[in-house]
Structures are given as structure tokens and as C-alpha cells.
Coordinates of C-alpha atoms in Angstrom, one line a residue:
M172 CA 165.0 60.4 141.2
H173 CA 161.7 61.1 139.4
K174 CA 160.0 58.3 141.6
R175 CA 161.4 59.8 144.7
K176 CA 160.1 63.3 143.8
A177 CA 156.7 61.9 142.9
F178 CA 156.6 59.9 146.1
A179 CA 157.5 63.0 148.1
R180 CA 154.8 65.1 146.4
W181 CA 152.2 62.4 147.2
M182 CA 153.3 62.4 150.9
I183 CA 152.9 66.1 151.0
V184 CA 149.4 66.0 149.6
L185 CA 148.4 63.1 151.9
A186 CA 149.8 64.9 154.9
S187 CA 147.9 68.1 153.9
L188 CA 144.7 66.2 153.6
G189 CA 145.3 64.7 156.9
I190 CA 145.8 68.1 158.5
I191 CA 142.7 69.5 156.9
T192 CA 140.6 66.5 158.1
L193 CA 142.0 67.0 161.7
V194 CA 141.4 70.7 161.7
G195 CA 137.9 70.2 160.3
Y196 CA 137.0 67.5 162.8
N197 CA 138.3 69.6 165.7
T198 CA 136.5 72.7 164.4
Y199 CA 133.3 70.7 164.1
S200 CA 133.7 69.2 167.6
F201 CA 134.5 72.7 169.1
F202 CA 131.3 74.1 167.4
D203 CA 129.2 71.2 168.7
R204 CA 130.5 71.7 172.3
L205 CA 129.5 75.3 172.1
K206 CA 126.1 74.4 171.1
E207 CA 125.8 71.9 174.0
N208 CA 126.9 74.6 176.3
E209 CA 124.2 76.9 174.8
R210 CA 121.6 74.2 175.5
A211 CA 122.8 73.6 179.1
K212 CA 122.7 77.4 179.7
M213 CA 119.2 77.7 178.4
K214 CA 118.0 74.7 180.5
I215 CA 119.3 76.5 183.6
W216 CA 117.7 79.7 182.5
A217 CA 114.5 77.9 181.8
A218 CA 114.6 76.3 185.3
A219 CA 115.1 79.7 186.8
Q220 CA 112.2 81.1 184.8
Q221 CA 110.0 78.2 186.1
D222 CA 111.0 79.2 189.7
L223 CA 110.1 82.8 189.1
Q224 CA 106.6 81.8 187.7
E225 CA 106.0 79.4 190.5
F226 CA 106.9 82.1 192.9
Q227 CA 104.4 84.4 191.3
L228 CA 101.7 81.9 191.4
S229 CA 102.4 80.5 195.0
D230 CA 102.2 82.5 198.2
N231 CA 104.2 80.0 200.2
M232 CA 107.4 79.9 197.9
L233 CA 110.5 81.9 198.6
L234 CA 112.5 83.2 195.6
S235 CA 116.3 82.6 195.8
P236 CA 118.5 85.6 194.8
V237 CA 120.4 83.2 192.6
V238 CA 117.3 82.7 190.4
L239 CA 117.2 86.5 189.7
K240 CA 120.9 86.6 189.0
I241 CA 120.6 83.7 186.5
L242 CA 117.7 85.4 184.8
E243 CA 119.5 88.7 184.6
S244 CA 122.9 87.1 183.4
N245 CA 121.8 85.8 180.0
T246 CA 122.2 88.8 177.7
T247 CA 123.4 87.0 174.6
T248 CA 121.0 84.1 173.7
P249 CA 118.1 85.4 171.6
M250 CA 114.8 83.9 172.7
V251 CA 111.0 84.2 172.1
L252 CA 108.8 83.4 175.0
H253 CA 105.2 82.3 174.3
T254 CA 102.6 82.4 177.1
K255 CA 100.1 79.8 176.0
E256 CA 97.1 80.8 178.1
E257 CA 97.1 84.5 176.9
D258 CA 98.7 83.7 173.5
L259 CA 101.2 86.5 174.2
Y260 CA 104.7 86.6 172.6
D261 CA 107.7 88.3 174.4
Y262 CA 111.4 88.4 173.5
R263 CA 114.8 88.8 174.9
N264 CA 118.2 89.7 173.4
I265 CA 116.7 90.3 169.9
D266 CA 117.1 93.5 168.0
I267 CA 113.7 94.6 166.6
T268 CA 113.7 97.2 164.0
K269 CA 111.1 99.8 163.5
N270 CA 109.5 98.0 160.6
D271 CA 109.5 94.7 162.6
S272 CA 107.7 96.4 165.5
I273 CA 104.7 97.2 163.4
H274 CA 104.1 93.5 162.9
L275 CA 105.8 92.3 166.1
K276 CA 103.7 89.2 166.7
E277 CA 104.1 87.9 163.2
K278 CA 107.8 88.6 163.5
L279 CA 108.1 86.7 166.7
I280 CA 106.1 83.8 165.5
E281 CA 108.4 83.5 162.5
L282 CA 111.4 83.6 164.8
S283 CA 110.0 80.9 167.0
K284 CA 109.6 78.6 164.1
L285 CA 113.1 79.3 163.0
Y286 CA 114.6 78.7 166.4
A287 CA 112.5 75.5 166.8
Q288 CA 114.5 74.0 163.9
E289 CA 117.8 74.7 165.6
Y290 CA 116.9 73.7 169.3
K291 CA 114.1 71.9 170.9
P292 CA 111.9 74.4 172.7
L293 CA 111.9 74.4 176.5
E294 CA 108.6 74.4 178.5
V295 CA 107.9 76.1 181.8
T296 CA 105.2 74.1 183.6
Y297 CA 103.2 74.5 186.8
K298 CA 101.2 71.6 188.1
N299 CA 101.5 69.7 184.9
K300 CA 100.3 72.7 182.9
V301 CA 102.4 74.4 180.3
L302 CA 102.7 78.1 181.1
T303 CA 105.4 79.3 178.8
T304 CA 107.3 77.9 175.8
I305 CA 110.8 79.2 175.3
Y306 CA 112.2 79.2 171.8
Y307 CA 115.9 80.1 171.5
G308 CA 118.6 80.4 168.9
N309 CA 122.3 80.6 168.7
S310 CA 124.1 83.4 170.4
P311 CA 126.0 85.9 168.2
I312 CA 129.4 84.3 168.8
I313 CA 128.0 80.9 167.7
N314 CA 126.4 82.4 164.6
K315 CA 129.8 83.9 163.7
L316 CA 131.7 80.6 164.4
K317 CA 129.3 78.4 162.4
F318 CA 130.7 79.9 159.2
Y319 CA 134.3 79.2 160.3
P320 CA 134.6 75.6 159.0
A321 CA 133.3 76.6 155.5
L322 CA 135.7 79.6 155.6
L323 CA 138.5 77.3 156.6
I324 CA 137.8 75.0 153.7
V325 CA 137.6 77.9 151.3
I326 CA 141.0 79.2 152.5
I327 CA 142.6 75.8 152.2
A328 CA 141.2 75.3 148.8
L329 CA 142.6 78.6 147.7
I330 CA 146.1 77.7 149.1
F331 CA 146.0 74.4 147.1
S332 CA 144.7 76.3 144.0
A333 CA 147.6 78.7 144.5
V334 CA 150.2 75.9 144.8
Y335 CA 148.8 74.1 141.8
F336 CA 148.8 77.2 139.7
F337 CA 152.4 78.0 140.7
Y338 CA 153.4 74.3 139.9
Q339 CA 151.6 74.6 136.5
T340 CA 153.1 78.1 135.8
A341 CA 156.6 76.9 136.7
K342 CA 156.2 73.9 134.4
S343 CA 154.9 76.0 131.6
S344 CA 157.8 78.5 132.1
D345 CA 160.3 75.7 131.9
Q346 CA 158.7 74.4 128.6
N347 CA 158.7 77.9 127.2
K348 CA 162.3 78.3 128.0
L349 CA 163.0 74.9 126.4
W350 CA 161.1 75.9 123.2
A351 CA 162.8 79.2 123.0
G352 CA 166.2 77.6 123.5
M353 CA 165.5 75.1 120.8
A354 CA 164.3 77.8 118.4
K355 CA 167.4 79.9 118.9
E356 CA 169.7 76.9 118.5
T357 CA 167.8 76.1 115.2
A358 CA 168.3 79.6 114.0
H359 CA 172.1 79.3 114.9
Q360 CA 172.4 75.9 113.1
I361 CA 170.7 77.3 110.0
G362 CA 172.9 80.4 109.8
T363 CA 176.1 78.4 108.9
P364 CA 174.8 76.6 105.8
L365 CA 172.9 79.8 104.9
S366 CA 176.1 81.7 104.7
S367 CA 177.6 79.1 102.4
L368 CA 174.5 79.3 100.1
V369 CA 174.9 83.1 99.8
G370 CA 178.6 82.5 98.7
W371 CA 177.6 79.9 96.3
A372 CA 175.0 82.1 94.7
E373 CA 177.7 84.7 94.1
I374 CA 179.9 82.2 92.5
L375 CA 177.1 81.0 90.2
K376 CA 176.7 84.6 89.0
I377 CA 180.3 84.6 87.8
E378 CA 179.9 81.3 86.1
N379 CA 177.4 82.8 83.6
I380 CA 174.5 80.6 84.9
N381 CA 171.0 81.5 83.6
P382 CA 170.0 84.6 85.6
E383 CA 166.5 83.3 86.2
Y384 CA 167.9 80.4 88.1
I385 CA 170.1 82.8 90.2
V386 CA 167.0 84.9 91.0
E387 CA 165.0 81.9 92.2
I388 CA 167.9 80.7 94.4
E389 CA 168.2 84.2 95.9
K390 CA 164.5 84.2 96.7
D391 CA 164.9 80.9 98.6
I392 CA 168.0 82.3 100.4
D393 CA 166.0 85.3 101.4
R394 CA 163.2 83.0 102.6
L395 CA 165.7 81.1 104.7
Q396 CA 167.1 84.3 106.2
T397 CA 163.5 85.3 107.1
I398 CA 163.0 81.9 108.8
T399 CA 166.2 82.3 110.7
E400 CA 165.2 85.7 111.9
R401 CA 161.8 84.4 113.0
F402 CA 163.3 81.6 115.1
S403 CA 165.9 83.8 116.6
K404 CA 163.1 86.2 117.9
I405 CA 161.2 83.4 119.9
G406 CA 161.7 84.0 123.6
S407 CA 162.9 87.6 123.0
V408 CA 161.0 90.9 123.0
P409 CA 160.6 91.8 119.4
T410 CA 161.0 95.4 118.0
L411 CA 157.8 96.8 116.8
K412 CA 157.7 99.7 114.3
K413 CA 154.9 101.9 113.0
T414 CA 153.9 100.0 109.8
D415 CA 151.3 100.1 107.2
L416 CA 149.2 97.0 107.9
V417 CA 147.6 97.0 104.4
Q418 CA 151.0 96.9 102.6
E419 CA 152.4 94.2 105.0
T420 CA 149.4 92.1 104.5
V421 CA 149.5 92.5 100.7
D422 CA 153.2 91.5 100.6
A423 CA 152.6 88.4 102.7
Y424 CA 149.5 87.6 100.6
E425 CA 151.3 87.9 97.3
Y426 CA 154.2 85.8 98.5
L427 CA 151.9 83.0 99.5
K428 CA 149.7 83.2 96.5
N429 CA 152.6 82.8 94.1
R430 CA 153.8 79.7 95.8
S431 CA 150.5 77.9 96.4
S432 CA 148.7 75.4 94.3
K433 CA 146.6 76.6 91.3
L434 CA 143.8 74.8 92.9
I435 CA 143.6 77.4 95.6
E436 CA 141.6 80.5 94.7
F437 CA 142.8 83.7 96.5
E438 CA 140.8 86.8 97.2
L439 CA 142.1 90.0 98.8
H440 CA 139.8 92.8 100.1
V441 CA 141.8 95.8 101.6
P442 CA 141.2 99.5 101.9
K443 CA 143.1 101.9 99.7
A444 CA 144.2 104.1 102.6
P445 CA 147.0 102.8 104.8
I446 CA 146.2 101.5 108.3
Y447 CA 149.2 102.1 110.8
V448 CA 149.8 99.7 113.6
A449 CA 153.0 98.7 115.7
L450 CA 154.3 95.6 113.9
N451 CA 157.2 93.3 113.7
H452 CA 157.7 92.5 110.0
Q453 CA 159.0 89.0 110.3
L454 CA 156.5 87.9 113.0
Y455 CA 153.5 89.3 111.3
S456 CA 154.3 87.7 108.0
W457 CA 154.8 84.4 109.9
T458 CA 151.3 84.9 111.4
I459 CA 149.7 85.3 108.1
E460 CA 151.6 82.4 106.6
N461 CA 150.5 80.1 109.4
L462 CA 146.8 81.1 109.0
V463 CA 146.9 80.6 105.3
K464 CA 148.7 77.2 105.5
N465 CA 146.2 76.1 108.1
A466 CA 143.4 77.1 105.8
I467 CA 144.9 75.2 102.9
D468 CA 145.2 72.1 105.0
A469 CA 141.6 72.5 106.1
M470 CA 140.5 72.6 102.4
K471 CA 142.8 69.7 101.6
G472 CA 144.6 71.7 99.0
K473 CA 141.6 72.9 97.0
G474 CA 139.2 75.8 97.7
K475 CA 139.0 79.5 98.3
I476 CA 140.9 81.7 100.7
S477 CA 139.9 85.3 101.4
V478 CA 142.0 87.9 103.3
A479 CA 140.2 91.1 104.3
I480 CA 141.2 94.2 106.3
S481 CA 138.9 96.7 107.9
S482 CA 139.1 99.3 110.7
S483 CA 136.8 100.6 113.4
N484 CA 137.3 102.6 116.6
N485 CA 141.0 102.8 116.3
K486 CA 141.2 99.0 115.8
A487 CA 142.3 97.2 112.7
F488 CA 140.8 93.7 111.8
I489 CA 142.4 91.1 109.6
E490 CA 140.1 88.2 108.6
V491 CA 141.2 85.0 106.9
T492 CA 138.4 82.9 105.5
D493 CA 138.5 79.5 104.0
T494 CA 136.1 77.0 102.6
G495 CA 137.4 74.1 104.5
K496 CA 135.9 71.5 106.9
G497 CA 135.2 73.9 109.6
I498 CA 136.0 73.7 113.4
P499 CA 133.5 72.4 116.0
K500 CA 132.4 75.1 118.4
R501 CA 133.8 73.2 121.4
D502 CA 137.2 73.5 119.8
F503 CA 137.2 77.3 119.2
K504 CA 139.6 78.0 122.0
R505 CA 141.4 74.6 122.1
V506 CA 142.8 75.2 118.5
F507 CA 145.2 77.7 120.1
S508 CA 146.5 75.3 122.7
P509 CA 150.0 73.9 122.1
G510 CA 149.9 70.3 120.8
F511 CA 146.2 70.5 119.6
T512 CA 145.9 69.2 116.0
T513 CA 143.4 67.4 114.0
K514 CA 146.0 66.4 111.4
K515 CA 147.7 62.9 111.4
R516 CA 151.0 64.7 111.0
G517 CA 151.8 67.9 112.7
W518 CA 153.0 69.3 116.0
G519 CA 150.0 71.5 116.7
L520 CA 152.1 74.5 117.3
G521 CA 151.1 76.8 114.4
L522 CA 148.0 78.5 115.9
S523 CA 149.5 78.5 119.4
L524 CA 152.5 80.3 118.0
V525 CA 150.1 82.7 116.1
K526 CA 148.3 83.5 119.4
R527 CA 151.5 84.2 121.2
I528 CA 152.8 86.5 118.4
I529 CA 149.5 88.5 118.3
E530 CA 148.5 88.6 121.9
E531 CA 151.8 88.6 123.8
Y532 CA 154.1 90.5 121.3
H533 CA 151.6 92.8 119.6
D534 CA 149.0 93.3 122.4
G535 CA 146.2 92.3 120.1
K536 CA 143.5 89.4 120.0
I537 CA 142.9 86.5 117.8
R538 CA 139.9 84.2 117.8
V539 CA 137.8 81.9 115.7
L540 CA 135.2 84.4 114.4
K541 CA 132.8 81.9 112.9
S542 CA 132.9 78.4 111.6
N543 CA 130.5 76.0 110.0
P544 CA 131.0 72.4 108.9
K545 CA 131.6 72.0 105.2
I546 CA 131.3 75.8 104.7
G547 CA 134.5 77.1 106.2
T548 CA 136.1 79.1 109.0
T549 CA 137.0 82.7 109.6
M550 CA 139.9 83.6 111.8
S551 CA 140.0 87.2 113.1
I552 CA 142.9 89.2 114.3
M553 CA 142.6 92.6 116.1
L554 CA 145.4 95.1 116.4
R555 CA 145.4 98.5 117.8
Q556 CA 146.0 101.4 115.4
T557 CA 148.8 103.9 116.0
E558 CA 148.6 107.6 115.2

């Protein structure tokens, strides 16, 4: 089935390319025929002009009325007529502006050179002597049509881009639905043993077990409940509440600090006054956790992590800085792509999940603020303050 679909897609692509080629060739042929007609028309007009000049120079020649009709009929082809003997320039079917009329001769000389590049000039002769040279260009309709092939290519390219974008979007949408479904199913599967753990913790309280052990077990149960809630929210629109960003960050920071290696030095820089933003508690703590864990991995389990909060122009900024190996500048944006990882083991989903939580769910921004090899990296989150 997959091979048949792939074959069908390639056939559509090849057929489309064939149609584009055919349309392009026919358009080019049509445009070329128009130019040939322009040349033929001008040759007839030049012949009529020659008859007129011969009539003016000869007393014995009769001028046919057809000649005058031909000369009067050409009202579209722009042309410059250069009389060689007097070195005079005249023009027909050319709009001359007021500024051009001041330097008319220079303007007509410039146009004659331009026309000579498009068509070979025609000469009006009398007794083997060149009387007038006719320089002519494309009529307005040809000038408009000459951009048609390029416009056609642009339109076709836009159509292909739209089809490709639709295909990629549909594919991405299917992947998102798959991940959301897996996350919700994971949350559901965790829920059953979690309920049992809660029950066992209550039983242990009755059995006079050391209370400190019970407290630690309950902390882990709470942690599992938090993870379950996080997974259950993937693919759904989370509820945002007006929350003190400072306190939420301090809580997440303290939790991670107490459960990290003693080889990691933690620093926290936060203002004393609260900063209110619209937050989802579980998703925001998940974001800080991912950033800190990534920082610990970058430092290979030993170094310094700093978390700082500031505000400016109704915007709150959270910066997580580590002393790890750094990120190359070319990867500043790629690190947020699903599947991108520099670790031997890992799914490459942590930062892509963080980006989704901050930008899609909280209408904020996240970026690599700065990074230097062997010095460290600073990740910056921007959230809008609420009143």
C-alpha cells in the first residue's frame, strides 16, 4: 500500500512537471510569434516609409493611398527615426514627459540604443544611400506579455509550496495527535498503580513504620501524581491562572536543588516583590525542570546553575545559566526541534516540549540568549505580566 501511494505521488509530480514544461514552452512559442509579427509589421511600415521618402525625392513617382494607410495604422509600436544627413531624431508612439522633452535628443539616442538590443534597426535607403534608420521596440502588449512566463512560474511555484506546506502540516498534525494520544495513555496507565501506592502508604502508617520513610514515600507519590497530570495535559488546552512567577520558580528551584547532586552549585536571583503572570503550575514546573536537567547534562553532573528573574515593560524574564559545554551558534534554533539531541541516549524532546509549553500554551518566547564553548549557556524565557 505504501509503495502504491509513493508511486502515485511521484506520478502526480511528474505529470505536474510535464504540464509546467508544456505550458512554459507554448507560452515561449506564443511570445516568440508575437515578436516575429512585430518584426514583419515594422518591415512593412519601413517599406511604406521608404516609398514616402522616394515620393518626396522623385517628381515622377506616384504615392499609393495604401502607403499612407500603412503609415497611419501603426499606433502601438514605439520607434525612433534617425535622419542621418541632418542628424535629426524623431519619434512615434512614445510618451515623452516634460523632463524628457528638455533633453529630447539625449533621450531618443538612449532609446535607440535600447531598441537596437531588442530588434535589428531597419534602414530606409534611396539610390544606395541611407536616409533614415528606424529603431523600434516592443509594443505595450508584448511588454506586458513578456513577464507572463516568469509570473506563471512564480504562480506554479507558489502552488507547489502550498501543497508541500499542507502535506508537511498534515504530517506534523498526525504526529502531534500520536504523541498526545501516547501521553494521555501513559498518564492513564500510571494512574492505576499510583492509586495502589496511595493505599499502601496509608497501610504503612497504621503499621507504625518510621514516619520519615512514610514522608519520603508520600513525596514520591506526589511527584508521580504531578507527572501524571503533566502527561494528561499534553494535547489539551491547559488552564492558566494568575500566579506569582517568583514563588513558582522558587518552589521548582528548591525541589530540584534538594534532589540534585552535591557537585552542582545552585544560585537563585529573584526580586522580593511578586511578579504576576498567567501560568499553569504543572507545566511551568515541568519547564524549569527540563531546563535545569538539560543544564546538568551539559555540565556532565558538575558545575554551577543560576536561575534569575527580572521584569521590564510588562514582561517577565526567567534566565537559566549553566557552566556546561555550550551550544554552537548554528544550533541555537535547532535545539528546540523534536528529535534534536547531542546526547548518546535521549529522545531529543525536552526543549521542544519546553518551547511548546511556553510559546503555544503561555503565549511567551524562549530562546538561547547566549552560549560560549566551555563557558556555558543561558536560556531565556519571556512571559507577559498580568495586572
